[in-house]
Coordinates of C-alpha atoms in Angstrom, one line a residue:
M1 CA 0.1 -0.2 0.1
S2 CA 1.4 3.2 -0.7
S3 CA 1.8 6.2 1.5
S4 CA -0.7 8.1 -0.2
N5 CA -3.5 5.2 0.1
A6 CA -2.3 4.5 3.8
Q7 CA -2.9 8.1 4.7
L8 CA -5.9 8.2 3.0
S9 CA -7.2 4.9 4.9
R10 CA -5.8 6.3 7.9
Y11 CA -7.9 9.7 7.7
A12 CA -11.1 7.4 6.5
I13 CA -11.2 5.3 10.0
V14 CA -10.3 8.6 12.0
L15 CA -13.3 10.6 10.5
G16 CA -15.7 7.9 10.0
L17 CA -15.3 6.3 13.9
L18 CA -15.8 10.2 14.4
T19 CA -18.9 10.6 12.3
A20 CA -20.6 7.3 13.8
I21 CA -20.1 8.7 17.8
G22 CA -23.2 10.5 17.2
P23 CA -25.3 7.5 15.8
S24 CA -24.1 5.0 18.0
A25 CA -25.6 7.3 20.6
I26 CA -28.7 6.4 19.3
D27 CA -28.4 3.0 18.1
M28 CA -26.7 1.3 20.9
Y29 CA -29.5 2.7 23.6
L30 CA -32.4 1.3 21.7
P31 CA -32.6 -2.3 23.1
A32 CA -32.1 -0.6 26.1
L33 CA -35.7 1.5 25.6
P34 CA -37.8 -0.5 27.6
A35 CA -35.4 -1.0 30.5
I36 CA -35.1 2.5 31.0
G37 CA -39.0 3.0 30.7
H38 CA -39.1 0.3 33.9
A39 CA -36.2 1.4 36.1
L40 CA -37.3 5.3 35.5
G41 CA -41.3 4.6 36.0
A42 CA -41.4 6.3 32.6
G43 CA -43.9 5.4 29.6
P44 CA -42.8 4.8 26.1
H45 CA -43.8 8.0 25.0
A46 CA -41.4 9.8 27.9
V47 CA -38.5 7.4 27.0
Q48 CA -39.2 8.0 23.4
A49 CA -38.4 12.2 24.2
S50 CA -34.9 11.3 25.2
L51 CA -34.4 9.9 21.7
M52 CA -36.0 13.0 20.2
A53 CA -33.9 15.7 22.4
F54 CA -31.0 14.3 20.9
F55 CA -32.6 14.5 17.5
I56 CA -33.4 18.4 17.9
A57 CA -30.1 19.0 19.7
T58 CA -28.2 17.4 16.7
G59 CA -30.2 19.2 14.1
I60 CA -29.8 22.7 15.7
G61 CA -26.4 22.3 17.0
Q62 CA -24.9 21.7 13.7
L63 CA -25.7 25.2 12.7
V64 CA -23.3 26.4 14.9
A65 CA -20.5 23.9 15.1
G66 CA -20.0 24.4 11.4
P67 CA -19.1 28.1 11.5
L68 CA -17.1 27.5 15.2
S69 CA -14.9 24.6 13.0
D70 CA -14.5 27.6 10.2
M71 CA -13.6 30.2 12.7
F72 CA -11.2 28.3 15.3
G73 CA -10.2 25.1 13.1
R74 CA -11.4 21.8 12.6
K75 CA -9.9 20.3 16.0
R76 CA -10.7 22.8 18.9
P77 CA -14.2 22.4 18.0
M78 CA -14.0 18.7 18.2
Y79 CA -12.5 18.7 21.6
V80 CA -15.1 20.9 23.4
G81 CA -17.6 18.8 21.8
L82 CA -16.3 15.5 23.0
G83 CA -15.8 16.8 26.4
V84 CA -19.6 17.8 26.5
F85 CA -20.7 14.4 25.0
V86 CA -18.2 12.7 27.9
A87 CA -20.3 15.0 30.4
A88 CA -23.3 14.5 29.2
S89 CA -23.1 10.4 28.8
I90 CA -21.8 10.3 32.3
G91 CA -25.1 12.1 33.8
C92 CA -27.2 10.1 31.2
A93 CA -25.6 6.8 33.0
L94 CA -26.4 8.6 36.8
A95 CA -29.7 10.2 35.6
P96 CA -32.5 9.3 38.7
S97 CA -35.4 10.5 36.4
I98 CA -36.5 10.5 33.3
G99 CA -37.0 14.0 33.0
V100 CA -32.8 14.4 34.4
L101 CA -32.2 11.9 31.3
I102 CA -33.9 13.7 28.6
A103 CA -31.9 16.6 29.6
F104 CA -28.9 15.3 29.5
R105 CA -29.4 13.2 26.1
F106 CA -30.0 16.8 24.7
L107 CA -26.7 18.0 26.4
Q108 CA -25.1 14.6 24.2
G109 CA -26.7 15.5 21.1
L110 CA -25.3 19.2 21.4
G111 CA -22.0 17.5 22.3
A112 CA -21.8 15.5 19.1
C113 CA -22.5 17.8 16.5
A114 CA -18.9 18.8 15.9
C115 CA -18.6 15.4 15.4
M116 CA -20.9 15.1 12.8
V117 CA -19.7 18.1 10.8
T118 CA -16.3 18.6 11.2
P119 CA -15.4 15.4 9.0
R120 CA -17.5 16.3 6.1
A121 CA -15.4 19.6 6.3
V122 CA -12.3 18.2 6.9
V123 CA -13.0 16.2 3.5
R124 CA -13.5 19.3 1.5
D125 CA -10.3 20.8 3.3
L126 CA -8.4 17.5 1.8
H127 CA -9.6 16.9 -1.6
T128 CA -12.2 17.7 -4.0
G129 CA -13.8 16.0 -7.0
A130 CA -12.9 12.0 -7.3
E131 CA -10.4 12.1 -4.6
A132 CA -13.0 13.7 -2.3
A133 CA -15.4 10.7 -3.5
R134 CA -13.4 8.5 -2.7
L135 CA -12.7 9.7 0.8
M136 CA -15.9 10.1 1.6
S137 CA -16.8 6.7 0.6
L138 CA -14.3 5.2 2.6
L139 CA -15.7 7.1 5.2
I140 CA -18.9 6.3 4.6
L141 CA -18.0 2.6 4.9
V142 CA -16.3 2.9 8.4
Y143 CA -19.7 5.0 9.4
S144 CA -22.0 2.6 8.1
V145 CA -20.7 -0.3 10.4
S146 CA -22.4 1.7 13.3
P147 CA -25.9 0.5 12.5
I148 CA -24.6 -3.1 12.1
L149 CA -22.3 -3.4 15.5
A150 CA -23.9 -0.9 18.0
P151 CA -27.6 -2.3 18.7
L152 CA -26.0 -5.7 19.2
V153 CA -23.2 -4.0 21.3
G154 CA -26.0 -2.0 23.2
S155 CA -27.9 -5.2 24.0
V156 CA -24.8 -7.4 24.9
V157 CA -24.2 -4.3 27.3
A158 CA -27.5 -4.4 28.7
D159 CA -28.3 -7.8 29.3
A160 CA -24.9 -8.2 31.2
A161 CA -24.8 -5.5 33.0
S162 CA -27.8 -2.8 33.0
W163 CA -28.8 0.0 30.6
R164 CA -27.2 2.3 32.5
A165 CA -23.6 0.6 31.4
V166 CA -24.6 1.7 28.1
F167 CA -24.4 5.2 28.9
W168 CA -20.6 4.3 30.0
V169 CA -19.9 2.6 27.4
I170 CA -20.9 5.6 24.8
G171 CA -18.5 8.0 27.1
A172 CA -15.4 5.6 26.6
L173 CA -15.9 5.7 22.7
A174 CA -15.9 9.4 22.8
V175 CA -12.5 9.4 25.2
L176 CA -11.0 7.2 22.8
A177 CA -12.3 9.6 20.0
V178 CA -10.7 12.3 22.0
A179 CA -7.5 10.1 21.8
M180 CA -7.8 9.5 18.0
V181 CA -8.1 13.6 17.2
A182 CA -4.9 14.1 19.3
L183 CA -2.9 11.5 17.3
L184 CA -3.9 10.6 14.1
L185 CA -5.8 14.2 12.8
P186 CA -4.1 17.0 11.5
E187 CA -5.1 20.6 11.7
T188 CA -6.7 20.8 8.0
R189 CA -7.8 24.3 8.8
P190 CA -4.7 26.9 8.9
P191 CA -5.0 29.7 11.0
A192 CA -4.6 32.4 7.6
A193 CA -8.1 30.5 6.5
R194 CA -9.7 31.1 10.0
L195 CA -9.0 34.9 10.1
Q196 CA -11.4 35.4 7.1
S197 CA -14.2 33.8 9.3
S198 CA -16.5 35.3 12.2
L199 CA -20.1 34.9 13.5
R200 CA -21.3 37.9 11.4
G201 CA -19.5 36.1 8.4
A202 CA -21.0 32.4 9.5
M203 CA -24.4 34.2 9.4
A204 CA -23.2 36.0 5.7
G205 CA -22.3 32.6 4.8
Y206 CA -25.5 31.0 5.4
G207 CA -27.3 33.5 3.4
V208 CA -24.7 32.8 0.6
L209 CA -25.8 29.2 0.8
L210 CA -29.6 29.6 1.0
R211 CA -29.2 31.8 -2.0
D212 CA -27.1 29.0 -4.0
R213 CA -29.4 27.6 -5.9
H214 CA -27.3 24.7 -7.0
F215 CA -26.1 24.1 -3.3
M216 CA -29.7 24.0 -2.3
A217 CA -30.9 21.7 -4.8
V218 CA -28.0 19.3 -4.3
A219 CA -28.6 19.8 -0.6
F220 CA -32.4 18.3 -0.8
M221 CA -31.2 15.9 -3.2
A222 CA -29.2 14.5 -0.2
S223 CA -32.1 15.1 2.3
L224 CA -34.6 13.6 0.7
T225 CA -32.9 10.8 -0.3
L226 CA -31.7 10.1 3.6
S227 CA -35.8 11.0 4.4
G228 CA -36.4 7.8 2.4
F229 CA -34.5 5.9 4.9
F230 CA -35.7 7.4 8.0
I231 CA -39.1 6.3 6.6
Y232 CA -37.9 3.1 6.4
V233 CA -36.2 3.1 9.6
A234 CA -39.4 4.3 11.8
N235 CA -41.6 2.2 9.9
S236 CA -40.0 -1.4 8.8
S237 CA -39.9 -2.7 12.5
F238 CA -43.7 -2.7 12.5
V239 CA -44.1 -3.9 8.8
M240 CA -42.1 -6.3 9.2
S241 CA -43.4 -7.7 12.8
T242 CA -46.9 -7.1 12.5
H243 CA -47.7 -7.9 8.7
F244 CA -44.8 -10.4 8.0
G245 CA -44.4 -12.0 11.4
V246 CA -40.7 -11.6 11.3
S247 CA -38.8 -12.2 14.8
P248 CA -36.9 -9.4 16.1
R249 CA -33.5 -11.2 15.4
L250 CA -34.2 -12.0 12.0
Y251 CA -35.6 -8.3 11.6
A252 CA -32.4 -7.2 12.9
V253 CA -30.7 -9.1 10.3
L254 CA -32.6 -7.8 7.3
F255 CA -31.6 -4.4 8.6
A256 CA -28.2 -5.2 8.7
L257 CA -28.4 -6.4 5.0
N258 CA -29.0 -2.6 3.9
A259 CA -26.3 -1.7 5.6
V260 CA -24.5 -4.3 3.6
S261 CA -25.4 -3.5 0.7
M262 CA -24.7 0.2 0.9
I263 CA -21.2 -0.6 2.4
A264 CA -20.6 -2.5 -0.9
A265 CA -22.0 0.2 -3.4
S266 CA -19.9 3.1 -1.4
Q267 CA -16.7 1.5 -2.0
M268 CA -17.2 1.1 -5.5
N269 CA -18.0 5.2 -5.8
G270 CA -14.4 6.4 -5.9
W271 CA -13.6 4.3 -8.9
L272 CA -16.9 5.2 -10.6
A273 CA -16.1 8.7 -10.0
A274 CA -12.8 8.9 -11.2
R275 CA -13.6 7.2 -14.5
F276 CA -16.5 8.6 -15.5
G277 CA -17.1 11.8 -13.1
I278 CA -18.7 12.5 -10.0
R279 CA -22.2 14.0 -11.8
R280 CA -22.8 11.4 -14.2
V281 CA -22.5 8.6 -11.7
L282 CA -24.8 10.8 -9.2
R283 CA -27.5 11.3 -11.9
T284 CA -27.1 7.7 -12.8
A285 CA -27.3 6.4 -9.6
V286 CA -30.3 8.8 -8.7
M287 CA -32.1 7.4 -11.5
A288 CA -31.7 4.1 -10.9
H289 CA -33.1 5.0 -7.2
A290 CA -36.2 6.5 -8.4
A291 CA -36.8 3.5 -11.2
I292 CA -36.7 1.0 -8.4
T293 CA -39.0 2.6 -5.9
A294 CA -40.9 3.3 -8.6
L295 CA -41.2 -0.2 -9.6
L296 CA -41.6 -1.4 -5.7
L297 CA -44.4 0.8 -5.5
V298 CA -46.5 -0.2 -8.6
L299 CA -45.6 -4.0 -7.3
T300 CA -47.1 -2.9 -3.9
L301 CA -50.2 -1.4 -5.4
A302 CA -50.6 -4.3 -7.6
G303 CA -50.9 -6.6 -4.4
V304 CA -47.4 -8.2 -4.9
D305 CA -46.8 -8.8 -0.6
R306 CA -44.0 -10.9 -1.1
I307 CA -41.1 -10.0 1.8
G308 CA -38.7 -11.4 -0.6
V309 CA -39.5 -8.5 -3.1
L310 CA -39.5 -5.8 -0.8
V311 CA -36.2 -6.7 1.2
G312 CA -34.4 -7.3 -2.3
L313 CA -35.4 -4.1 -3.8
L314 CA -35.0 -2.1 -0.9
M315 CA -31.1 -3.7 -0.4
A316 CA -31.1 -2.5 -4.2
V317 CA -32.6 1.0 -3.0
Y318 CA -29.9 1.4 0.0
G319 CA -27.2 0.6 -1.9
L320 CA -27.7 2.9 -4.4
N321 CA -27.8 5.3 -1.3
G322 CA -23.7 4.2 -0.7
V323 CA -23.4 6.5 -4.0
I324 CA -25.8 9.2 -3.7
V325 CA -25.0 10.3 -0.1
P326 CA -21.3 10.9 -0.3
S327 CA -21.4 12.0 -3.8
T328 CA -23.7 14.9 -2.9
F329 CA -21.9 15.9 -0.2
V330 CA -19.2 16.3 -2.2
V331 CA -20.9 18.1 -5.4
A332 CA -22.6 20.2 -3.1
M333 CA -19.5 21.7 -1.4
E334 CA -17.4 22.0 -4.3
G335 CA -17.8 25.7 -4.6
H336 CA -17.3 26.5 -1.0
A337 CA -14.0 25.7 0.2
A338 CA -14.0 29.2 2.4
R339 CA -16.9 28.4 4.4
A340 CA -16.7 24.3 4.3
G341 CA -17.5 23.7 7.7
T342 CA -20.8 26.3 7.7
A343 CA -21.7 24.4 4.4
S344 CA -21.3 21.2 5.9
A345 CA -23.7 22.2 9.0
L346 CA -26.3 23.1 6.9
L347 CA -26.0 19.8 5.2
G348 CA -26.5 18.1 8.4
T349 CA -29.2 20.5 9.5
M350 CA -31.3 19.9 6.4
N351 CA -30.9 15.7 6.6
F352 CA -32.2 15.8 9.9
A353 CA -34.7 18.4 9.3
G354 CA -35.8 16.7 6.2
G355 CA -36.2 13.0 7.9
A356 CA -38.3 14.7 10.8
V357 CA -40.6 15.9 8.3
A358 CA -40.4 12.8 6.1
V359 CA -41.4 10.4 8.8
A360 CA -44.1 13.0 9.9
L361 CA -45.9 13.0 7.2
V362 CA -45.9 9.3 6.5
A363 CA -46.9 8.3 10.1
P364 CA -50.8 9.5 9.9
F365 CA -51.2 6.5 7.1
A366 CA -48.8 4.1 8.6
D367 CA -51.1 1.2 9.4
G368 CA -48.6 -1.9 9.7
T369 CA -48.8 -2.6 6.2
P370 CA -45.7 -1.9 3.5
L371 CA -47.9 0.4 1.3
P372 CA -47.4 3.8 3.0
M373 CA -43.8 3.1 3.9
V374 CA -43.1 2.4 0.3
A375 CA -45.1 5.4 -0.8
G376 CA -43.2 7.6 1.1
I377 CA -39.8 6.4 0.0
A378 CA -41.2 6.6 -3.8
C379 CA -42.3 10.1 -3.4
C380 CA -38.7 11.4 -1.8
S381 CA -36.9 9.3 -4.3
A382 CA -39.2 10.9 -7.4
V383 CA -38.2 14.3 -6.1
V384 CA -34.4 13.8 -5.8
G385 CA -34.7 12.6 -9.3
A386 CA -36.6 15.8 -10.6
L387 CA -33.6 17.5 -9.1
A388 CA -30.9 15.5 -10.5
L389 CA -32.4 16.2 -13.7
R390 CA -32.3 19.9 -13.4
V391 CA -29.1 20.3 -11.6
L392 CA -26.8 17.5 -13.1
G393 CA -28.7 17.6 -16.8
R394 CA -28.2 14.5 -19.0
G395 CA -24.7 13.0 -18.9
G396 CA -23.0 15.9 -17.2
S397 CA -22.3 19.5 -17.7
H398 CA -19.9 22.1 -17.9
N399 CA -19.6 22.0 -14.0
G400 CA -19.2 18.4 -13.8
H401 CA -16.2 19.1 -16.1
R402 CA -15.0 21.8 -13.9
T403 CA -15.3 19.4 -10.7
E404 CA -13.2 17.0 -12.1
V405 CA -10.9 19.5 -13.4
A406 CA -10.3 20.5 -9.5
G407 CA -10.0 17.4 -8.3
T408 CA -6.9 16.4 -10.6

């Protein structure tokens, strides 16, 4: 392995694990939710509020964490965020009531923001074009292991010790992340670049981004692609268990298959982007995504009610997510090197907000059957396809050429 490939792999591992800190704080404690409610005398809605508090904090906090990483460098905000995260994890582990747990979960979400925003900005600091797509895909590879392992680890820890031990483990992971940032990650935002950043500049930066039609269109593509996945996450357990009679263990396996599919596809993304151009690859993936979700919706409406068909087509869909998600991040941020942290923050906030809105829109129609879930996923994919046709054109554009030149 060449030194450049070794360095790329090292960055991908560090950035991927940092990005996974926040999602692990969600996935790892999900198996312990019933035990938390029993121990603290709280109902399901109150326990679920601890999850929503984390979502709200990460959605809001990213808008602040991004500009701070532009102003003070990439590493210092991560140290502060990880410190808050560790302290909040300890608070969660010692929480005497559900109200205290919810409050510390909110703080935990705020602490996680820097680790969710900054890695994408670091990728933009280091590379553009095909190389950025390659690094982002490697980052997604590491990050994608979280939804496979975190629930399993959480259930084992909760069974062997207690639900409180889960938060001690989460806090220990954050301590490990501090060591990785200190020893393995260089500062990629030089002091000269920070001089151009300020709070007023950050607010102006958000204004620039919101007025940039290209950025917003690609950002909506990323948000709606992930919204389709959030719809699946929110509804699939009920569809699989209630409608198809799948056991919790088998459901976990089926859920993991989507992550495996996304990992496999994401690893092809860097090679495809280098060979065919990132915009062409993105457009093709989006069109295939829309076609497969449309086929699944037509089959569902026609009365095809087979778990193999649903699982197989969704595996293909979420495999394509492994191409679409990293590519949209790269394409959206390609013209905003000076405000990469701010752009990453807006992307992250739009992803969480879009997912929350999509889940809320589908919720009133959810009846335990696949149709509402499939329809919601297909609608999100169709809008992404329409945006891709408008923004990326047919077979690429002069902008795509500019991206590849920048990445060479």
